Each structure stands twice: as C-alpha cells, then as structure tokens.
Amino acid sequence: MSEEQIKNLEEQFEARIARDEKIEPKDWMPEKYRQTHIRQISQHAHSEIVGMLPEGNWITRAPSLRRKVALLAKVQDEAGHGLYLYSACETLGISRDVLYEQLHSGKAKYSSIFNYPTVTWADMGAIGWLVDGAAIINQVPLCSTSFGPYARAMVRVCKEESFHQRQGYEIMLKLCNGTPEQKEMAQDALNRWWWPSLMMLGPTDDASVHTEQSMKWKLKRKTNDELRQQFIDQTVPQADILGLTIPDPDLKWNEERGSYDFGEIDWDEFWQVVKGHGPCNKERMKARVGAWERGEWVRDAAMAYAEKQQERKEKQAV
Amino acid sequence: MKENLYQYILGIADNSLILGQRLGELCGHGPSLETDIACTNISLDLLGQVRNYYQYAAKIANDGRTEDDIAMLRNEREYLNVLLVEQPNTDFGYIIARQFLFDVYHLMFLNELQKSNDLTLSAIATKSIKEVSYHQRFSSDWIKRLGDGTEESRSRIQSAIDELWTYTDELFHLTEADEVMVSEGIGVDVTKLKEHYYKKVNDILEEATIQVPESKYFQKGGKKGIHTEHMGYILTDLQYMQRTYPNMEW
Amino acid sequence: MGTKNWPLWEIFVRSKNGLEHRHFGSLHAADAEMALENARDVYTRRNEGVSIWVVESKNITASNPEHNGEMFEPAQDKVYRHPTFYDLPDDVKHM
C-alpha cells in the first residue's frame, strides 16, 4: 500500500470512529490503534488479576461467613473480569501467554494501587469503596469505547462491578456503626487508601502522554484531572455519612467551582510505585509468576490428555 | 438441647467449612484463570451449604450463639471434620485428589441424607446435591486429565492419591452421636456407603490409569476432634477476627 | 513455557428457553468438556444461562470485512424484500 492509500484509510477510519461506529477485530485499523489497545486492555486485565491478591489475602480471615462468601465472590469476579479483558485483547492477535509474559517480565504495567498491602479487615471495605469507586469512574465511559470487543467486555464488567463498591461501603458502614475500635480501623484504612486512590486516576493532565489520542479513540471521555475531581466530589459526602475524615487538611468546598479543592498529591510516591518500588510490587509479581509456573505441569497435562482423547476418537472412527 | 443432633450437624458442616477454607486459600493462585474461577466456585458452594447447617445448629443450640459463633469460636478439639479435608494445598494434584476423594463420598452421603426424617437436613441435602454432583464431575474429569496426561502429572497425582488414601477410611466411621442419629432415622449409616465408594473411586482411578493404593493403614481422629497438625493453623486464620475482636458485628 | 497452550473457545449461551444462543465471549480450555465447564463458571455464575455451546475459535470461518461491499451492500437496495415496499389501501387491516 502506498503512503497515500494508508493516509486515506486512516482518514476513513478516524471518520468512522467520529461517527460512533464500532471497530471490530478484523476491520482494518492503524497499527498504532492496535498497539494502543493491546497496551490499555492488557494493562486493564493485568490490574484485575493482580488486584485479586490484596483482597485474596483476607479470604481465609474474613470475620463472618457472610463476609467470607461475599469476598470470595468478589475476588472471583475479578478473575472473570480479567478473563473477559484478556479475551478482548486476544482478538487483536496477541495470545494470553504473551500477555502474561509481558506482565511477568515487568514490561506491562498494572494499576499501582495493588502494590499497597492490605493490613486490616477494614482495607476490604476501603478497597471496595474507594478503589472500586475510582475504577467505576474510569470504566463506565469505556462501555461506549470505539473497539467493539473492549466495549462489550466493559459492559459486562460494569454490570458486575456495581456490587463490589456497595459491598465495600457496607463493610465500612458496619465498622463505623460498631465499636470505637472498629471505627478507628475504618478511619485508618481511609487514611492509607485515600491518596493512592486519587493517584489511581492517573497523572495530571499536563504530565499525561496519552490523553489526546485516547480521547479521539474514545478510550477516554474525560481527562485524568476531570475524573479525579468527579471522584472526590462524589466520595466526600459518602465519607460524611460514615462519619470519617478525609485525610487532607486542604480539602474544602469551593462554592464558585461547585467542587472540592484538594491538597497536593505526592507524585514522587506515585512514580516510585509505578517504577516497581512500592511496598508490595515484588510480592505481587512473585505470586503471579509462582502461580503460573506451578501451573505449567497442570496445563501441559490437560493438553496431553485432550490430544490423546482426540487420537482415540479418530482411531475409533477408522 | 438435642445434643446428638447438634453434634451430628457439626460433623457434616465442619467438613465443608474446612474444605471451603482450604479452597479459599487458592483463590488468585490457580494454575490458570479458568481453573481458579472453578475452584472458587466449589468453595462458594461449600461455604453456602455450611451456612445452612450452622444456622440450623444455632437454632438447635438455642443459646444465643449465631452461625458465626459456632463456625468460628470453638476450640480445635470441638471441630468434627474428617482429617482428609484439612490436608494442605501441596500442589494441584493434592487439591484435585482431596476434592475427588471427598466429592465421591459427599455425593453418596447427601443422596442418603435426603431421605432423613429431619426435614431441614433433608432439604439442605436436596439443595446441595446439584452442586456436589458438579463438584464430582469436575474433580473426576481432572483426575483423568492428570492421571492420563503427561508422565509428570501421572506421577504427581499418583503421589497425592497414595498420600491421601490413608484418610479415606475415616469417612465411614460412625461416632456415638452418628449412631443415635442413624437409629432415629435422621442420620446416614455411612458404613453402608463404604463398598460402593471404593468401587466408584477405583473405577475412576483405573480409567485415569492411576494405581489404586493397597495400603491397609488408615488414620482417624477428626470425627472425635483429634486433628492433624494442620488444623491449628487453619483455625488461626479462620478465627483471627472473631478472637481478636470479640463480640463485634461485621 | 509449556509445549502447547490451551486453545481459545467461543462461548454461546441461551439465556432462557425461547431465546437463541448468543455469543457471550471466549475462554481457554484444553478440550470441549473443559470449555463447557469453564464457560459455566465464567459466563453463567449469575444465573445467566440455561444452555451453552462451545466452539473452538479456529473452527469458525468468518467473512472478510474487506469484502463487505460485495457481501452485504447488494442487499441494501432490495427493498421489495420488505413489507413496506407494497402499497395497500388503509382499509385492509392485519396484513
């Protein structure tokens, strides 16, 4: 194809997206679109899978049977979401084990927030309330993103995700209505998860490299700063209902803007964690790589068995 | 209080609780995403059944204790699960072997419990049978895949079966409470399931090209509250919150 | 890495009797039986289905979007295939 032909195709392609048409896997697409989508969808899938670990940490210690089954079901959903997203990513012509390799080698990123430890039961509440809350804000707009398989996966994810945030908030509510010790546990969890949750919505707009292109492809509908503001504005009143204090002395309602002003985020901490030096980066990777390596003989056995069965079937047919 | 009935319910419930707890440890660490989801599903089924049993036990005990108090606040000697279910997740072979050896028993047991004079137990059994039939299908399929898969998988599943075999006989022991319950038409006479159990297990193992262990030495004790050394650690996790923060709601 | 990876399967689920099987997504499994079991746990754990079909992805033949013109556009102007093509007096009901 000549350069001009490609340019022509690209223009048609961008026009289709602008008309809100969906792009399907076998359609022609610019290489950059493919690569960007592989990067974003897989990063999203990895986040689901790594995200299972901090919460999985509390399954055996959940304080009641009701909480135990609810937490198990939630972590299982995350596995399901990871699976939907890996599948969507695979339609772009990359296999799941290549994606795993990228994760395991540190080449692919996942949401940094999962590199923080879950040290008390209240963290199950804070993660559901704040982390899933921030995730939903990020994800809902993706239900109408331009790449069909991604949009469809996100519809499914968002439908299932809504129970996660409620579960988290309910855990917090119970703690805040409980003994002083329980309420203190809840406040402590909010103190530790608040800032990482704000960071989760991404670097500030002036430091974000992908925003403009992502907007065009509907991988993003709002900028990181807009999403962060939305998150803060909706979360502060929820903290009030719990009777908890947001750990930000600069947080203040701004009548003029109709939004909360908030304090400076520690971006040095953010970049430290992104670059692999958060409190749990190494443990998380060790857990993922370990599970994959310990599973190898199992996966091989299942394949070998399937092939033997197939051969037997073919022999019978002869 | 109907002490025998209470003890009888605990005997059933504790099996599923401890196995559900063991499977819960796995969540996020399975050999593939799909298998991880499947094992969690089994854990969820078991823990769901457990809640029905403990709620019933709480009603029988009628002393103000809740399902969680009963599930999480007994001392180790008061847990009545069989030794099989408390064995660790050594590798996926052990996980599947433990599941399979328990599932075959569990399904036969529930089929009989369905006929119980006790309508609550019979109803719980009826509801659980569908779930447990699926568990047995899942674990039997995997027994075949691992047994008839690669050389490595056969040797691993063979070791797991060999090692766990010693815990199978206990499934068919009757405690004193069990005997009373059997005589009242409430409980299941598990001694009558034994022959059928070994036949079924042996058939599937043979199909999976796994050798049926010949050992005649068996371990017992769980049903009387004498557990393996693993149990204390399982309870440490299970009871952590309830023991650390007594008398609170979650 | 293992010698061979579990192949990809496409999953079709009938949500309830009376409805068609609809494409729900895909997953990996070593064989058809495992694909069914995985599909049950992945795609119907919230009671979404009464029947599942699994098809190994490589067995699906798909039309090529580059041929969409010749494949699908000729159907666009065959208006006589649609009931609105035919003019009937308003007095004729239920047709």
XYZ file of C-alpha atoms in Angstrom:
663
model
C 0.000 0.000 0.000
C 1.283 3.455 -0.835
C 1.609 6.097 1.831
C -1.255 7.984 0.332
C -3.526 4.937 0.422
C -2.723 4.397 4.084
C -3.394 8.016 4.826
C -6.707 7.693 3.063
C -7.608 4.575 5.070
C -6.631 6.302 8.276
C -8.869 9.219 7.494
C -11.793 6.918 6.778
C -11.027 5.059 9.971
C -10.992 8.186 12.112
C -14.208 9.320 10.452
C -15.905 6.035 11.355
C -14.953 6.459 14.996
C -16.088 10.057 14.960
C -19.474 8.817 13.666
C -19.610 6.486 16.698
C -19.223 3.385 14.554
C -17.581 0.447 16.310
C -14.341 -1.079 15.130
C -14.326 -4.881 15.063
C -11.202 -7.074 15.269
C -10.964 -7.993 11.590
C -11.522 -4.457 10.342
C -8.544 -2.593 9.012
C -7.018 -0.437 11.728
C -3.900 1.702 12.050
C -1.069 -0.173 13.725
C -0.967 2.455 16.427
C -4.620 1.830 17.251
C -3.913 -1.873 17.609
C -0.872 -1.344 19.805
C -2.550 1.247 21.988
C -5.490 -1.055 22.531
C -3.337 -4.049 23.299
C -1.495 -1.927 25.835
C -4.544 -0.479 27.512
C -6.754 -3.593 27.511
C -3.985 -5.861 28.756
C -2.991 -3.362 31.418
C -6.592 -3.373 32.495
C -6.714 -7.194 32.517
C -3.468 -7.414 34.494
C -4.892 -4.984 37.044
C -7.861 -7.269 37.603
C -5.642 -10.300 38.091
C -3.080 -8.642 40.326
C -5.973 -6.946 42.105
C -7.144 -10.361 43.281
C -4.107 -10.684 45.526
C -4.528 -7.929 48.130
C -8.140 -8.937 48.701
C -7.475 -12.654 48.390
C -5.181 -12.084 51.348
C -8.253 -11.757 53.602
C -10.487 -14.571 52.359
C -9.346 -17.060 54.971
C -9.607 -14.423 57.708
C -12.938 -12.792 56.873
C -14.766 -12.083 60.143
C -18.049 -13.835 59.319
C -19.295 -16.471 56.917
C -21.422 -13.902 55.119
C -18.392 -11.681 54.587
C -16.305 -14.642 53.535
C -18.607 -15.741 50.718
C -19.146 -12.164 49.555
C -15.414 -11.507 49.419
C -14.740 -14.797 47.641
C -17.403 -13.972 45.081
C -15.903 -10.557 44.557
C -12.364 -11.804 44.051
C -13.726 -14.445 41.717
C -15.444 -11.707 39.719
C -12.091 -10.026 39.322
C -10.738 -13.223 37.803
C -13.754 -13.215 35.492
C -13.146 -9.608 34.523
C -9.516 -10.354 33.827
C -10.658 -13.182 31.616
C -13.155 -11.053 29.653
C -10.449 -8.462 29.092
C -7.729 -10.899 28.077
C -10.198 -12.370 25.592
C -10.971 -8.927 24.180
C -7.250 -8.297 23.879
C -6.674 -11.609 22.134
C -8.961 -10.563 19.285
C -6.195 -8.111 18.367
C -3.928 -11.017 17.533
C -1.886 -11.480 20.688
C -2.137 -14.587 22.861
C -2.796 -14.690 26.559
C 0.551 -16.231 27.396
C 2.399 -13.498 25.565
C 0.409 -11.034 27.636
C 1.322 -12.951 30.791
C 4.952 -12.896 29.776
C 4.785 -9.126 29.464
C 3.281 -8.925 32.935
C 5.738 -11.332 34.498
C 8.778 -9.689 32.948
C 7.670 -6.281 34.188
C 7.212 -4.972 30.654
C 3.475 -4.494 31.112
C 2.041 -2.312 33.834
C -0.958 -2.775 36.091
C -2.760 -0.436 38.413
C -0.266 0.714 41.028
C -2.758 0.695 43.832
C -2.492 -3.058 44.151
C 1.079 -2.669 45.309
C -0.129 -1.447 48.682
C -0.618 -4.006 51.462
C -3.974 -4.949 52.990
C -3.208 -4.890 56.678
C -6.615 -4.893 58.379
C -10.108 -6.122 57.599
C -11.156 -2.501 57.072
C -8.964 -2.477 53.986
C -11.547 -4.761 52.348
C -14.056 -2.005 52.930
C -11.782 0.796 51.785
C -10.763 -1.021 48.615
C -14.350 -1.729 47.654
C -15.500 1.765 48.424
C -12.569 3.814 47.103
C -10.620 1.666 44.676
C -13.672 0.155 43.017
C -15.302 3.559 43.157
C -12.408 5.102 41.253
C -12.358 2.136 38.884
C -16.041 2.556 38.059
C -15.476 6.216 37.229
C -12.745 5.133 34.857
C -14.703 2.249 33.393
C -18.230 3.415 32.768
C -17.209 5.657 29.839
C -15.390 2.669 28.299
C -18.690 0.873 27.757
C -19.024 3.062 24.668
C -15.397 2.995 23.557
C -14.673 2.511 19.855
C -13.240 -1.019 19.878
C -16.195 -3.431 19.921
C -14.746 -6.315 21.984
C -13.425 -3.906 24.630
C -16.741 -2.060 24.855
C -18.654 -5.340 25.191
C -16.301 -6.640 27.876
C -16.691 -3.380 29.769
C -20.480 -3.558 29.679
C -20.237 -6.928 31.390
C -17.591 -5.739 33.839
C -19.523 -2.626 34.841
C -22.708 -4.590 35.373
C -20.915 -6.886 37.798
C -18.769 -4.207 39.381
C -21.615 -2.292 40.958
C -21.981 -4.876 43.724
C -18.319 -4.546 44.603
C -18.492 -0.934 45.585
C -21.652 -1.475 47.590
C -20.036 -4.394 49.369
C -17.078 -2.215 50.310
C -19.204 0.641 51.514
C -21.342 -1.710 53.578
C -18.225 -3.068 55.267
C -17.199 0.500 56.129
C -20.681 1.365 57.343
C -20.751 -1.608 59.668
C -17.364 -0.655 61.104
C -18.364 2.965 61.560
C -21.530 1.952 63.378
C -19.615 -0.520 65.508
C -17.270 -0.091 68.473
C -14.746 2.773 68.713
C -12.062 0.251 67.876
C -13.865 -0.691 64.676
C -14.397 2.906 63.697
C -10.739 3.619 64.261
C -9.908 0.708 61.995
C -12.106 2.250 59.300
C -10.507 5.680 59.662
C -7.050 4.158 59.493
C -7.953 2.359 56.272
C -9.316 5.558 54.729
C -6.118 7.355 55.728
C -3.996 4.791 53.957
C -6.137 4.290 50.814
C -7.268 7.845 50.108
C -4.183 9.195 48.377
C -3.362 6.067 46.401
C -6.988 6.090 45.174
C -6.559 9.629 43.878
C -3.323 8.611 42.173
C -5.158 5.701 40.597
C -6.923 8.105 38.248
C -3.599 8.785 36.594
C -1.018 11.569 36.359
C -2.195 15.144 35.999
C -3.237 16.188 32.508
C -0.063 18.129 31.798
C 2.017 15.030 32.677
C -0.174 12.523 30.855
C 1.191 11.451 27.485
C -1.728 9.537 26.038
C -4.740 11.671 26.712
C -5.321 13.425 23.384
C -5.077 10.366 21.173
C -7.085 8.319 23.673
C -9.852 10.897 23.631
C -10.102 10.638 19.862
C -10.414 6.866 20.013
C -12.885 7.076 22.881
C -10.542 5.183 25.148
C -11.047 8.192 27.356
C -14.027 10.505 27.614
C -12.684 12.802 30.310
C -9.186 13.801 31.351
C -7.492 12.381 34.429
C -7.976 15.610 36.330
C -11.672 15.734 35.485
C -12.125 12.141 36.606
C -10.240 12.814 39.821
C -12.411 15.814 40.594
C -15.539 13.747 39.920
C -14.272 11.042 42.253
C -13.519 13.474 45.053
C -16.821 15.288 44.699
C -18.809 12.097 44.909
C -16.742 10.472 47.659
C -16.523 13.268 50.222
C -20.266 13.206 51.045
C -20.043 9.408 51.360
C -17.280 9.830 53.933
C -19.503 12.299 55.783
C -22.247 9.705 56.040
C -19.722 7.300 57.539
C -18.537 9.991 59.946
C -14.974 9.618 58.697
C -12.462 12.360 57.971
C -10.734 12.566 54.597
C -7.017 12.802 55.392
C -6.477 16.059 53.522
C -6.245 19.309 55.527
C -6.616 21.320 52.315
C -9.898 19.706 51.315
C -12.500 22.450 51.111
C -15.769 23.046 49.272
C -15.328 25.692 46.588
C -18.665 27.383 46.108
C -17.602 29.101 42.924
C -16.447 25.934 41.161
C -19.141 23.782 42.709
C -16.403 21.276 43.572
C -13.957 20.432 46.304
C -10.480 21.913 46.307
C -7.917 19.417 47.476
C -4.314 19.185 48.538
C -1.185 18.327 46.622
C -0.772 14.692 45.610
C 2.628 13.153 46.314
C 3.565 12.285 42.747
C 7.028 11.145 43.781
C 5.381 8.326 45.666
C 3.215 7.550 42.634
C 6.197 7.271 40.287
C 8.175 5.258 42.803
C 5.392 2.671 42.945
C 4.852 2.713 39.167
C 8.538 2.071 38.665
C 8.358 -1.070 40.777
C 9.372 0.163 44.193
C 6.083 0.190 46.069
C 5.573 -1.789 49.265
C 4.314 -4.957 47.545
C 5.420 -4.843 43.878
C 7.808 -7.727 44.352
C 5.392 -9.904 46.317
C 2.635 -9.375 43.769
C 4.837 -10.406 40.877
C 6.225 -13.332 42.797
C 2.693 -14.547 43.476
C 1.648 -14.243 39.821
C 4.789 -15.782 38.390
C 4.675 -18.518 41.013
C 1.088 -19.453 40.224
C 1.865 -19.553 36.513
C 4.990 -21.658 36.918
C 3.414 -24.054 39.404
C 0.524 -24.433 36.971
C 2.634 -25.365 33.994
C 2.581 -29.124 34.523
C -1.197 -28.933 35.034
C -1.782 -27.071 31.795
C 0.535 -29.442 29.944
C -1.258 -32.461 31.383
C -4.649 -31.188 30.247
C -3.352 -30.601 26.722
C -1.706 -34.017 26.546
C -4.910 -35.644 27.736
C -7.005 -33.730 25.206
C -4.710 -34.836 22.405
C -4.830 -38.471 23.494
C -8.614 -38.340 23.644
C -8.714 -36.841 20.169
C -6.455 -39.575 18.812
C -8.594 -42.256 20.424
C -11.682 -40.764 18.862
C -10.067 -40.689 15.439
C -8.899 -44.294 15.760
C -12.384 -45.380 16.705
C -13.780 -43.654 13.675
C -11.464 -45.596 11.345
C -30.938 -29.206 73.591
C -30.804 -32.091 71.209
C -27.113 -32.720 71.790
C -26.765 -35.594 69.369
C -28.463 -33.761 66.532
C -26.327 -30.700 67.203
C -23.138 -32.767 67.126
C -24.348 -34.527 64.021
C -24.889 -31.273 62.146
C -21.449 -30.036 63.137
C -19.907 -33.221 61.800
C -21.405 -32.550 58.380
C -20.853 -28.804 58.354
C -17.256 -28.833 59.565
C -16.205 -30.976 56.588
C -17.467 -28.412 54.137
C -16.227 -25.466 56.167
C -12.663 -26.674 56.352
C -12.563 -27.784 52.725
C -14.117 -24.476 51.658
C -11.488 -22.664 53.703
C -8.695 -24.661 52.061
C -10.028 -23.857 48.596
C -10.368 -20.234 49.598
C -6.601 -20.086 50.148
C -6.177 -20.893 46.477
C -8.170 -18.015 45.082
C -5.825 -15.966 42.918
C -3.156 -18.671 42.780
C -4.660 -21.327 40.491
C -2.841 -22.914 37.533
C -4.965 -20.968 35.042
C -7.503 -18.220 35.329
C -10.309 -20.566 34.324
C -9.322 -23.194 36.894
C -9.004 -20.536 39.557
C -12.584 -19.465 38.908
C -13.778 -23.081 39.009
C -12.109 -23.869 42.347
C -13.526 -20.687 43.857
C -16.963 -21.748 42.703
C -16.637 -25.010 44.589
C -15.502 -23.135 47.667
C -18.511 -20.827 47.390
C -20.892 -23.777 47.048
C -19.447 -25.446 50.139
C -19.482 -22.312 52.261
C -23.054 -21.634 51.199
C -24.068 -25.108 52.368
C -22.155 -24.576 55.577
C -24.182 -21.503 56.440
C -27.402 -23.507 56.151
C -26.072 -26.157 58.506
C -24.716 -23.757 61.119
C -27.866 -21.682 61.086
C -29.756 -24.857 61.825
C -27.245 -25.823 64.523
C -27.661 -22.378 66.095
C -31.399 -22.921 66.192
C -30.981 -26.300 67.849
C -28.424 -24.964 70.349
C -30.764 -22.077 71.118
C -28.297 -20.453 73.491
C -27.825 -17.134 71.729
C -24.899 -18.253 69.594
C -25.006 -17.334 65.912
C -23.859 -19.312 62.879
C -20.547 -17.442 63.065
C -20.058 -18.159 66.758
C -20.486 -21.832 66.048
C -18.355 -21.794 62.907
C -15.534 -19.689 64.299
C -15.438 -19.838 68.068
C -14.984 -23.438 69.004
C -11.718 -24.902 70.196
C -9.847 -27.241 67.924
C -10.962 -30.340 69.808
C -14.561 -29.380 69.135
C -14.245 -29.393 65.347
C -15.506 -32.682 63.975
C -14.368 -32.668 60.339
C -12.544 -35.634 58.862
C -8.773 -35.405 58.530
C -8.984 -35.583 54.731
C -10.395 -32.098 54.237
C -7.778 -30.339 56.346
C -4.840 -31.607 54.276
C -2.863 -28.788 52.659
C -2.845 -27.498 49.065
C 0.531 -29.114 48.422
C 0.090 -28.850 44.665
C -2.769 -29.017 42.181
C -2.554 -32.812 42.280
C -3.292 -32.835 46.011
C -6.045 -30.296 45.588
C -7.772 -32.431 42.977
C -7.120 -35.728 44.786
C -8.509 -34.362 48.061
C -11.507 -32.930 46.246
C -12.196 -36.125 44.355
C -11.860 -38.417 47.380
C -14.225 -36.165 49.277
C -16.704 -35.443 46.468
C -17.473 -39.095 45.781
C -18.244 -39.576 49.456
C -20.097 -36.280 49.776
C -22.481 -37.004 46.921
C -23.313 -40.502 48.217
C -23.801 -39.073 51.671
C -26.162 -36.330 50.526
C -28.182 -38.771 48.452
C -28.863 -40.687 51.668
C -29.308 -37.605 53.822
C -32.086 -36.567 51.504
C -34.116 -39.423 52.991
C -33.624 -38.166 56.542
C -36.597 -37.852 58.890
C -35.269 -34.434 59.737
C -36.899 -32.180 57.202
C -34.335 -29.381 57.482
C -31.417 -31.716 56.879
C -33.256 -33.380 54.063
C -33.975 -30.019 52.450
C -30.359 -28.867 52.743
C -29.243 -32.162 51.213
C -31.616 -31.823 48.285
C -30.398 -28.336 47.600
C -26.734 -29.285 47.868
C -26.860 -32.399 45.706
C -26.856 -30.479 42.449
C -23.813 -28.508 43.463
C -21.938 -31.533 44.700
C -22.765 -33.582 41.588
C -20.992 -30.875 39.664
C -18.020 -30.959 42.046
C -17.679 -34.669 41.494
C -17.838 -34.217 37.751
C -15.188 -31.515 37.911
C -12.784 -33.407 40.135
C -13.265 -36.726 38.306
C -12.538 -35.045 34.989
C -9.354 -33.583 36.399
C -8.336 -36.910 37.936
C -8.475 -38.330 34.417
C -6.622 -35.408 32.875
C -3.816 -35.594 35.407
C -3.662 -39.398 35.507
C -3.726 -39.846 31.757
C -1.909 -36.606 30.903
C 1.871 -36.406 30.990
C 4.364 -38.554 32.862
C 4.911 -35.775 35.346
C 1.225 -35.286 36.014
C 0.663 -39.003 36.473
C 3.440 -39.259 38.992
C 2.201 -36.208 40.870
C -1.433 -37.309 41.046
C -0.327 -40.810 41.975
C 1.666 -39.450 44.948
C -1.263 -37.342 46.021
C -3.675 -40.270 45.898
C -1.182 -42.511 47.699
C -0.683 -39.981 50.437
C -4.319 -39.035 50.939
C -5.618 -42.586 50.739
C -4.888 -43.096 54.414
C -7.601 -40.563 55.264
C -10.414 -42.195 53.287
C -11.440 -44.893 55.731
C -12.431 -42.369 58.375
C -15.244 -41.143 56.140
C -17.102 -44.354 57.008
C -16.733 -44.290 60.784
C -19.743 -43.685 62.984
C -19.411 -41.544 66.090
C -21.695 -42.121 69.056
C -23.868 -39.219 68.004
C -23.974 -40.636 64.473
C -25.185 -43.980 65.777
C -28.016 -42.392 67.702
C -28.980 -40.335 64.673
C -28.945 -43.394 62.437
C -31.169 -45.263 64.867
C -33.634 -42.358 64.838
C -33.778 -42.273 61.051
C -32.157 -38.849 60.940
C -28.562 -39.728 60.189
C -26.920 -41.660 57.391
C -25.366 -45.044 58.084
C -22.110 -44.285 56.345
C -20.748 -47.785 56.935
C -23.143 -48.901 54.231
C -21.640 -46.494 51.702
C -18.111 -47.802 52.006
C -18.153 -50.601 49.476
C -19.900 -48.532 46.863
C -17.492 -45.657 47.500
C -14.355 -47.686 46.914
C -15.828 -49.259 43.828
C -16.658 -45.880 42.331
C -13.302 -44.378 43.281
C -11.373 -47.371 41.978
C -13.235 -47.297 38.667
C -12.344 -43.682 38.043
C -8.754 -44.121 39.169
C -8.387 -47.060 36.824
C -9.827 -45.102 33.952
C -7.305 -42.401 34.794
C -4.514 -45.036 34.755
C -3.776 -44.321 38.410
C -2.909 -47.282 40.630
C -5.290 -47.928 43.464
C -3.246 -47.830 46.672
C -3.015 -51.117 48.513
C -2.157 -49.748 51.927
C -4.370 -51.025 54.700
C -3.188 -48.487 57.256
C -5.622 -45.709 57.878
C -5.715 -42.573 60.007
C -8.648 -41.425 62.017
C -9.480 -38.944 64.747
C -11.028 -35.910 63.089
C -14.545 -37.041 63.842
C -13.581 -37.100 67.523
C -11.843 -33.756 67.358
C -8.296 -35.102 67.227
C -6.814 -33.438 64.176
C -3.595 -33.344 62.209
C -1.151 -30.571 62.994
C -2.501 -28.552 60.074
C -5.754 -27.839 61.794
C -4.470 -25.310 64.300
C -3.176 -23.101 61.522
C -6.423 -23.304 59.583
C -8.278 -22.200 62.694
C -5.774 -19.442 63.364
C -6.837 -17.818 60.106
C -10.493 -18.738 60.352
C -10.843 -17.416 63.890
C -8.447 -14.490 63.707
C -11.012 -11.696 63.602
C -13.510 -13.279 65.967
C -10.815 -13.981 68.558
C -9.012 -10.652 68.214
C -12.164 -8.541 68.312
C -14.675 -10.461 70.389
C -18.370 -9.606 70.418
C -18.420 -7.277 67.464
C -20.529 -7.224 64.340
C -19.048 -7.158 60.902
C 6.847 -22.292 28.916
C 4.689 -25.322 28.236
C 4.819 -27.085 24.926
C 1.320 -26.111 23.871
C -1.175 -23.627 25.195
C -4.829 -24.278 25.778
C -6.724 -23.235 22.659
C -9.319 -20.489 22.576
C -13.048 -21.333 22.519
C -16.030 -19.168 21.643
C -18.927 -19.390 24.065
C -22.599 -19.134 23.132
C -25.233 -19.011 25.839
C -29.000 -19.346 25.702
C -30.261 -17.045 28.449
C -33.628 -18.734 28.687
C -35.746 -21.089 26.669
C -37.313 -19.362 23.723
C -34.253 -17.230 23.063
C -31.397 -18.013 20.683
C -27.870 -18.810 21.798
C -25.896 -15.593 21.809
C -22.146 -15.058 21.671
C -21.011 -14.264 25.224
C -17.248 -14.206 24.854
C -14.357 -16.603 24.788
C -12.035 -18.510 27.088
C -9.234 -21.054 27.104
C -9.661 -24.765 27.662
C -7.784 -27.927 26.777
C -10.850 -29.779 25.492
C -14.546 -29.308 24.801
C -15.623 -30.714 28.144
C -13.382 -28.299 30.000
C -14.572 -25.462 27.785
C -18.155 -26.229 28.817
C -17.248 -26.394 32.485
C -15.232 -23.192 32.330
C -17.992 -21.435 30.416
C -20.470 -22.433 33.082
C -18.285 -20.920 35.814
C -17.200 -17.848 33.876
C -20.306 -16.832 31.970
C -23.293 -18.229 33.867
C -22.362 -17.802 37.529
C -25.084 -15.178 37.928
C -27.760 -17.415 36.535
C -27.378 -16.051 33.006
C -27.989 -19.249 31.089
C -29.875 -22.481 30.507
C -27.761 -23.874 27.685
C -24.188 -23.457 26.498
C -22.482 -24.102 23.163
C -18.727 -24.090 22.838
C -16.857 -23.934 19.531
C -13.117 -23.919 19.175
C -12.317 -20.500 17.725
C -10.185 -21.883 14.910
C -13.219 -23.741 13.560
C -15.139 -20.572 12.863
C -14.976 -19.264 9.318
C -15.598 -15.549 9.228
C -16.382 -13.302 6.299
C -13.652 -10.863 5.411
C -14.521 -7.230 6.174
C -12.584 -6.222 3.056
C -15.285 -7.931 1.027
C -18.094 -6.241 2.880
C -19.008 -4.290 -0.247
C -19.739 -7.324 -2.420
C -21.043 -9.384 0.512
C -23.555 -7.046 2.064
C -24.202 -3.960 0.011
C -26.186 -5.699 -2.753
C -28.875 -6.432 -0.136
C -29.336 -2.766 0.626
C -31.419 -1.872 -2.434
C -33.660 -4.952 -2.477
C -36.497 -3.004 -0.955
C -39.054 -5.427 -2.384
C -37.989 -7.905 0.315
C -39.577 -5.681 2.945
C -43.326 -5.412 3.584
C -43.288 -1.610 3.359
C -42.497 -1.912 -0.351
C -46.092 -2.868 -1.073
C -48.814 -0.213 -1.097
C -52.143 -1.329 0.233
C -55.259 0.737 0.974
C -55.636 1.679 4.635
C -58.890 -0.285 4.859
C -57.001 -3.554 4.625
C -56.208 -4.440 8.230
C -53.920 -7.014 9.771
C -51.610 -7.613 6.859
